[in-house]
């Protein structure tokens, strides 16, 4: 459990303009900052950030709060996760207070489905990457990326990987690591039919899709052989809807703000290749049309 001293330091040192500014493009308006609200679609900015009071307030939808509340509302983080995110951001060491086994169990039980899915996705990303880099059978994926000209630092930056051709290689691994089958299914990592289970992604090079805090919310996989679909996205889950996400936005957000514009491309390969060639401000839709939400997300980063 995070100590009260750490919580107090975070509340005192976390700045609302820095936290909101990581996700929303803000413009100076007198003593305050103004931007498009991230909680509802709007054309005229009504989202107000007050640095003096260290709060935000949307005069359109009514959302309001401080740095911690913003992360809870916008990124669907729990209170402890929001605290840890802010502590890392402002370089505060998190002190943990000793708690009883019963208290630990209660804290674990508080983890909801969204967090369980994100934890499973993080484990899947690590599995796919490690399989490609450390397993002889996974070298086919690495060879494919190398053939496309991707350098090691690019592969590492985008956390690329390879899903093995085995029927349930990842599922067996995840179950052995203690993940519940129901969570794997709801995360879109495992599919089931009657009494059998199988990996959703098999024999595909893998592209993790990150949200704006860097958490893996889904995947895109390209088939290694002939077949359809050529590209396969994660099914929609409580943390992933392809019409709402842009591949590469997490990696590109800083470059978009620095250059003042974003490049919108067709697919995963375009984003990775352009970033390596010196255009890190590019993003891609996930095999779907560009939606109003996509545009809203980009407008929060640049005009």
GROMACS .gro file of C-alpha atoms in nm:
model
  303
    1UNK     CA    1   0.000   0.000   0.000
    2UNK     CA    2   0.136   0.343  -0.095
    3UNK     CA    3   0.236   0.547   0.210
    4UNK     CA    4   0.050   0.863   0.309
    5UNK     CA    5   0.378   1.056   0.287
    6UNK     CA    6   0.420   0.956  -0.079
    7UNK     CA    7   0.060   1.047  -0.158
    8UNK     CA    8   0.104   1.386   0.005
    9UNK     CA    9   0.421   1.455  -0.197
   10UNK     CA   10   0.248   1.357  -0.521
   11UNK     CA   11  -0.048   1.583  -0.446
   12UNK     CA   12   0.189   1.870  -0.372
   13UNK     CA   13   0.426   1.827  -0.668
   14UNK     CA   14   0.213   1.694  -0.957
   15UNK     CA   15   0.115   1.983  -1.184
   16UNK     CA   16  -0.218   1.969  -1.362
   17UNK     CA   17  -0.086   2.152  -1.669
   18UNK     CA   18   0.193   1.896  -1.712
   19UNK     CA   19  -0.039   1.596  -1.666
   20UNK     CA   20  -0.319   1.721  -1.893
   21UNK     CA   21  -0.069   1.867  -2.139
   22UNK     CA   22   0.068   1.519  -2.207
   23UNK     CA   23  -0.266   1.421  -2.362
   24UNK     CA   24  -0.435   1.747  -2.465
   25UNK     CA   25  -0.297   2.037  -2.670
   26UNK     CA   26  -0.338   2.342  -2.449
   27UNK     CA   27  -0.320   2.711  -2.536
   28UNK     CA   28  -0.258   2.999  -2.302
   29UNK     CA   29  -0.572   3.198  -2.224
   30UNK     CA   30  -0.498   3.463  -1.964
   31UNK     CA   31  -0.385   3.296  -1.643
   32UNK     CA   32  -0.534   2.961  -1.750
   33UNK     CA   33  -0.495   2.710  -2.032
   34UNK     CA   34  -0.765   2.604  -2.277
   35UNK     CA   35  -0.809   2.297  -2.500
   36UNK     CA   36  -1.057   2.058  -2.655
   37UNK     CA   37  -1.217   1.839  -2.390
   38UNK     CA   38  -1.090   1.479  -2.397
   39UNK     CA   39  -1.411   1.350  -2.240
   40UNK     CA   40  -1.659   1.456  -2.510
   41UNK     CA   41  -1.649   1.570  -2.872
   42UNK     CA   42  -1.650   1.945  -2.920
   43UNK     CA   43  -1.539   2.192  -3.186
   44UNK     CA   44  -1.500   2.496  -2.959
   45UNK     CA   45  -1.260   2.449  -2.666
   46UNK     CA   46  -1.432   2.450  -2.328
   47UNK     CA   47  -1.177   2.248  -2.130
   48UNK     CA   48  -1.011   2.482  -1.881
   49UNK     CA   49  -0.690   2.410  -1.688
   50UNK     CA   50  -0.617   2.632  -1.389
   51UNK     CA   51  -0.249   2.604  -1.284
   52UNK     CA   52  -0.297   2.828  -0.981
   53UNK     CA   53  -0.560   2.596  -0.831
   54UNK     CA   54  -0.403   2.284  -0.990
   55UNK     CA   55  -0.739   2.167  -1.132
   56UNK     CA   56  -0.918   2.116  -1.463
   57UNK     CA   57  -1.280   2.188  -1.547
   58UNK     CA   58  -1.482   2.131  -1.864
   59UNK     CA   59  -1.764   2.379  -1.898
   60UNK     CA   60  -1.922   2.159  -2.162
   61UNK     CA   61  -1.959   1.821  -1.990
   62UNK     CA   62  -1.881   1.914  -1.631
   63UNK     CA   63  -1.577   1.690  -1.576
   64UNK     CA   64  -1.343   1.836  -1.316
   65UNK     CA   65  -1.067   1.744  -1.074
   66UNK     CA   66  -0.694   1.741  -1.013
   67UNK     CA   67  -0.400   1.548  -1.167
   68UNK     CA   68  -0.494   1.216  -1.007
   69UNK     CA   69  -0.860   1.241  -1.101
   70UNK     CA   70  -0.770   1.327  -1.461
   71UNK     CA   71  -0.571   1.004  -1.499
   72UNK     CA   72  -0.848   0.802  -1.334
   73UNK     CA   73  -1.111   0.948  -1.568
   74UNK     CA   74  -0.914   0.971  -1.892
   75UNK     CA   75  -0.690   0.664  -1.873
   76UNK     CA   76  -0.924   0.447  -1.662
   77UNK     CA   77  -0.651   0.394  -1.405
   78UNK     CA   78  -0.718   0.291  -1.048
   79UNK     CA   79  -0.623   0.534  -0.774
   80UNK     CA   80  -0.301   0.342  -0.687
   81UNK     CA   81  -0.201   0.315  -1.054
   82UNK     CA   82  -0.261   0.687  -1.105
   83UNK     CA   83  -0.040   0.761  -0.806
   84UNK     CA   84   0.238   0.535  -0.937
   85UNK     CA   85   0.214   0.692  -1.283
   86UNK     CA   86   0.251   1.042  -1.137
   87UNK     CA   87   0.531   0.935  -0.903
   88UNK     CA   88   0.730   0.805  -1.198
   89UNK     CA   89   0.655   1.118  -1.402
   90UNK     CA   90   0.779   1.359  -1.134
   91UNK     CA   91   1.057   1.131  -1.009
   92UNK     CA   92   0.923   1.051  -0.664
   93UNK     CA   93   1.018   0.722  -0.503
   94UNK     CA   94   0.706   0.533  -0.397
   95UNK     CA   95   0.715   0.424  -0.034
   96UNK     CA   96   0.507   0.120   0.047
   97UNK     CA   97   0.356   0.060   0.390
   98UNK     CA   98   0.348  -0.293   0.529
   99UNK     CA   99   0.001  -0.444   0.516
  100UNK     CA  100  -0.149  -0.770   0.631
  101UNK     CA  101  -0.206  -1.062   0.397
  102UNK     CA  102  -0.578  -0.996   0.427
  103UNK     CA  103  -0.532  -0.634   0.319
  104UNK     CA  104  -0.315  -0.744   0.027
  105UNK     CA  105  -0.585  -0.987  -0.081
  106UNK     CA  106  -0.846  -0.713  -0.069
  107UNK     CA  107  -0.624  -0.485  -0.278
  108UNK     CA  108  -0.578  -0.760  -0.537
  109UNK     CA  109  -0.954  -0.814  -0.545
  110UNK     CA  110  -1.002  -0.447  -0.634
  111UNK     CA  111  -0.834  -0.498  -0.969
  112UNK     CA  112  -1.111  -0.482  -1.224
  113UNK     CA  113  -1.138  -0.639  -1.566
  114UNK     CA  114  -0.975  -0.343  -1.743
  115UNK     CA  115  -0.659  -0.374  -1.536
  116UNK     CA  116  -0.653  -0.752  -1.569
  117UNK     CA  117  -0.672  -0.721  -1.947
  118UNK     CA  118  -0.393  -0.462  -1.954
  119UNK     CA  119  -0.172  -0.688  -1.742
  120UNK     CA  120  -0.245  -0.980  -1.977
  121UNK     CA  121  -0.166  -0.764  -2.281
  122UNK     CA  122   0.166  -0.660  -2.129
  123UNK     CA  123   0.251  -1.026  -2.068
  124UNK     CA  124   0.153  -1.112  -2.427
  125UNK     CA  125   0.375  -0.836  -2.568
  126UNK     CA  126   0.669  -0.963  -2.365
  127UNK     CA  127   0.597  -1.322  -2.477
  128UNK     CA  128   0.581  -1.229  -2.848
  129UNK     CA  129   0.897  -1.017  -2.831
  130UNK     CA  130   1.096  -1.272  -2.634
  131UNK     CA  131   0.983  -1.554  -2.863
  132UNK     CA  132   1.108  -1.361  -3.166
  133UNK     CA  133   1.442  -1.264  -3.014
  134UNK     CA  134   1.525  -1.569  -2.804
  135UNK     CA  135   1.353  -1.868  -2.962
  136UNK     CA  136   1.493  -2.035  -3.271
  137UNK     CA  137   1.144  -2.085  -3.414
  138UNK     CA  138   1.072  -1.716  -3.366
  139UNK     CA  139   1.363  -1.603  -3.580
  140UNK     CA  140   1.137  -1.617  -3.884
  141UNK     CA  141   0.965  -1.305  -3.750
  142UNK     CA  142   1.294  -1.126  -3.686
  143UNK     CA  143   1.415  -1.219  -4.035
  144UNK     CA  144   1.097  -1.069  -4.180
  145UNK     CA  145   1.148  -0.737  -4.002
  146UNK     CA  146   1.516  -0.730  -4.100
  147UNK     CA  147   1.419  -0.795  -4.461
  148UNK     CA  148   1.192  -0.492  -4.442
  149UNK     CA  149   1.491  -0.287  -4.326
  150UNK     CA  150   1.398  -0.243  -3.961
  151UNK     CA  151   1.694  -0.184  -3.730
  152UNK     CA  152   1.728  -0.325  -3.379
  153UNK     CA  153   1.649   0.004  -3.206
  154UNK     CA  154   1.331   0.039  -3.416
  155UNK     CA  155   1.218  -0.313  -3.327
  156UNK     CA  156   1.285  -0.235  -2.961
  157UNK     CA  157   1.110   0.103  -2.969
  158UNK     CA  158   0.786  -0.038  -3.111
  159UNK     CA  159   0.815  -0.362  -2.908
  160UNK     CA  160   0.766  -0.577  -3.219
  161UNK     CA  161   0.737  -0.952  -3.184
  162UNK     CA  162   0.623  -1.281  -3.333
  163UNK     CA  163   0.332  -1.508  -3.241
  164UNK     CA  164   0.437  -1.873  -3.282
  165UNK     CA  165   0.250  -2.110  -3.512
  166UNK     CA  166   0.157  -2.344  -3.227
  167UNK     CA  167  -0.212  -2.396  -3.166
  168UNK     CA  168  -0.208  -2.264  -2.808
  169UNK     CA  169   0.154  -2.172  -2.732
  170UNK     CA  170   0.078  -1.838  -2.570
  171UNK     CA  171  -0.233  -1.960  -2.389
  172UNK     CA  172  -0.040  -2.246  -2.226
  173UNK     CA  173   0.236  -2.006  -2.127
  174UNK     CA  174  -0.010  -1.755  -1.979
  175UNK     CA  175  -0.203  -2.017  -1.784
  176UNK     CA  176   0.124  -2.148  -1.645
  177UNK     CA  177   0.208  -1.793  -1.535
  178UNK     CA  178  -0.118  -1.777  -1.340
  179UNK     CA  179  -0.349  -1.589  -1.576
  180UNK     CA  180  -0.715  -1.685  -1.574
  181UNK     CA  181  -0.853  -1.826  -1.897
  182UNK     CA  182  -1.155  -1.596  -1.879
  183UNK     CA  183  -0.929  -1.288  -1.870
  184UNK     CA  184  -0.728  -1.414  -2.169
  185UNK     CA  185  -1.050  -1.461  -2.365
  186UNK     CA  186  -1.186  -1.120  -2.271
  187UNK     CA  187  -0.852  -0.965  -2.367
  188UNK     CA  188  -0.887  -1.116  -2.714
  189UNK     CA  189  -0.569  -1.318  -2.673
  190UNK     CA  190  -0.735  -1.658  -2.657
  191UNK     CA  191  -1.037  -1.791  -2.842
  192UNK     CA  192  -1.244  -2.092  -2.749
  193UNK     CA  193  -1.482  -2.327  -2.923
  194UNK     CA  194  -1.669  -2.599  -2.739
  195UNK     CA  195  -1.410  -2.757  -2.508
  196UNK     CA  196  -1.092  -2.638  -2.683
  197UNK     CA  197  -0.893  -2.314  -2.661
  198UNK     CA  198  -0.651  -2.161  -2.911
  199UNK     CA  199  -0.429  -1.856  -2.946
  200UNK     CA  200  -0.603  -1.574  -3.130
  201UNK     CA  201  -0.274  -1.475  -3.300
  202UNK     CA  202  -0.068  -1.751  -3.463
  203UNK     CA  203   0.223  -1.735  -3.708
  204UNK     CA  204   0.210  -1.356  -3.734
  205UNK     CA  205   0.456  -1.074  -3.676
  206UNK     CA  206   0.309  -0.865  -3.398
  207UNK     CA  207   0.257  -0.491  -3.353
  208UNK     CA  208   0.149  -0.390  -2.999
  209UNK     CA  209  -0.097  -0.098  -2.988
  210UNK     CA  210  -0.042   0.142  -2.697
  211UNK     CA  211  -0.275   0.391  -2.537
  212UNK     CA  212  -0.157   0.739  -2.445
  213UNK     CA  213   0.002   0.624  -2.119
  214UNK     CA  214   0.200   0.355  -2.299
  215UNK     CA  215  -0.008   0.057  -2.188
  216UNK     CA  216  -0.072  -0.216  -2.446
  217UNK     CA  217  -0.443  -0.221  -2.526
  218UNK     CA  218  -0.439  -0.450  -2.831
  219UNK     CA  219  -0.237  -0.597  -3.115
  220UNK     CA  220  -0.211  -0.608  -3.490
  221UNK     CA  221  -0.066  -0.919  -3.650
  222UNK     CA  222   0.055  -0.972  -4.008
  223UNK     CA  223   0.038  -1.325  -4.145
  224UNK     CA  224   0.369  -1.479  -4.250
  225UNK     CA  225   0.233  -1.690  -4.533
  226UNK     CA  226  -0.041  -1.655  -4.792
  227UNK     CA  227  -0.385  -1.628  -4.644
  228UNK     CA  228  -0.659  -1.400  -4.521
  229UNK     CA  229  -0.683  -1.176  -4.342
  230UNK     CA  230  -0.339  -1.041  -4.421
  231UNK     CA  231  -0.363  -0.823  -4.111
  232UNK     CA  232  -0.558  -0.923  -3.802
  233UNK     CA  233  -0.645  -0.684  -3.519
  234UNK     CA  234  -0.741  -0.775  -3.166
  235UNK     CA  235  -1.117  -0.808  -3.125
  236UNK     CA  236  -1.290  -0.525  -2.943
  237UNK     CA  237  -1.245  -0.545  -2.566
  238UNK     CA  238  -1.315  -0.318  -2.268
  239UNK     CA  239  -0.979  -0.147  -2.340
  240UNK     CA  240  -0.966  -0.161  -2.721
  241UNK     CA  241  -1.188  -0.037  -3.002
  242UNK     CA  242  -1.008   0.001  -3.333
  243UNK     CA  243  -1.226   0.294  -3.440
  244UNK     CA  244  -1.097   0.487  -3.139
  245UNK     CA  245  -0.725   0.406  -3.151
  246UNK     CA  246  -0.440   0.528  -3.368
  247UNK     CA  247  -0.135   0.307  -3.402
  248UNK     CA  248   0.184   0.488  -3.306
  249UNK     CA  249   0.021   0.790  -3.136
  250UNK     CA  250   0.191   0.715  -2.805
  251UNK     CA  251   0.532   0.697  -2.976
  252UNK     CA  252   0.460   0.997  -3.201
  253UNK     CA  253   0.296   1.242  -2.962
  254UNK     CA  254   0.611   1.435  -2.871
  255UNK     CA  255   0.726   1.463  -3.233
  256UNK     CA  256   0.378   1.579  -3.339
  257UNK     CA  257   0.391   1.863  -3.091
  258UNK     CA  258   0.747   1.958  -3.181
  259UNK     CA  259   0.685   1.963  -3.558
  260UNK     CA  260   0.332   2.103  -3.535
  261UNK     CA  261   0.171   1.839  -3.755
  262UNK     CA  262   0.090   1.470  -3.783
  263UNK     CA  263   0.117   1.230  -4.075
  264UNK     CA  264  -0.172   0.985  -4.105
  265UNK     CA  265  -0.075   0.668  -4.288
  266UNK     CA  266  -0.242   0.342  -4.381
  267UNK     CA  267  -0.085   0.077  -4.166
  268UNK     CA  268   0.161  -0.053  -3.911
  269UNK     CA  269   0.451  -0.094  -4.152
  270UNK     CA  270   0.417   0.265  -4.272
  271UNK     CA  271   0.441   0.403  -3.919
  272UNK     CA  272   0.746   0.199  -3.822
  273UNK     CA  273   0.928   0.258  -4.152
  274UNK     CA  274   0.866   0.633  -4.156
  275UNK     CA  275   0.973   0.669  -3.793
  276UNK     CA  276   1.300   0.495  -3.873
  277UNK     CA  277   1.350   0.722  -4.177
  278UNK     CA  278   1.323   1.037  -3.967
  279UNK     CA  279   0.948   1.104  -3.962
  280UNK     CA  280   0.842   1.003  -3.609
  281UNK     CA  281   0.524   1.214  -3.618
  282UNK     CA  282   0.324   0.953  -3.811
  283UNK     CA  283   0.028   0.743  -3.700
  284UNK     CA  284  -0.204   0.495  -3.869
  285UNK     CA  285  -0.567   0.394  -3.856
  286UNK     CA  286  -0.618   0.027  -3.776
  287UNK     CA  287  -0.753  -0.104  -4.104
  288UNK     CA  288  -1.058   0.118  -4.075
  289UNK     CA  289  -1.172   0.458  -4.196
  290UNK     CA  290  -1.052   0.770  -4.021
  291UNK     CA  291  -1.318   0.842  -3.759
  292UNK     CA  292  -1.421   1.165  -3.583
  293UNK     CA  293  -1.257   1.029  -3.268
  294UNK     CA  294  -0.928   0.984  -3.455
  295UNK     CA  295  -0.946   1.347  -3.567
  296UNK     CA  296  -1.031   1.466  -3.216
  297UNK     CA  297  -0.732   1.278  -3.074
  298UNK     CA  298  -0.499   1.440  -3.328
  299UNK     CA  299  -0.645   1.786  -3.273
  300UNK     CA  300  -0.559   1.753  -2.905
  301UNK     CA  301  -0.194   1.721  -3.013
  302UNK     CA  302  -0.174   1.968  -3.302
  303UNK     CA  303  -0.378   2.200  -3.522
   0.00000   0.00000   0.00000
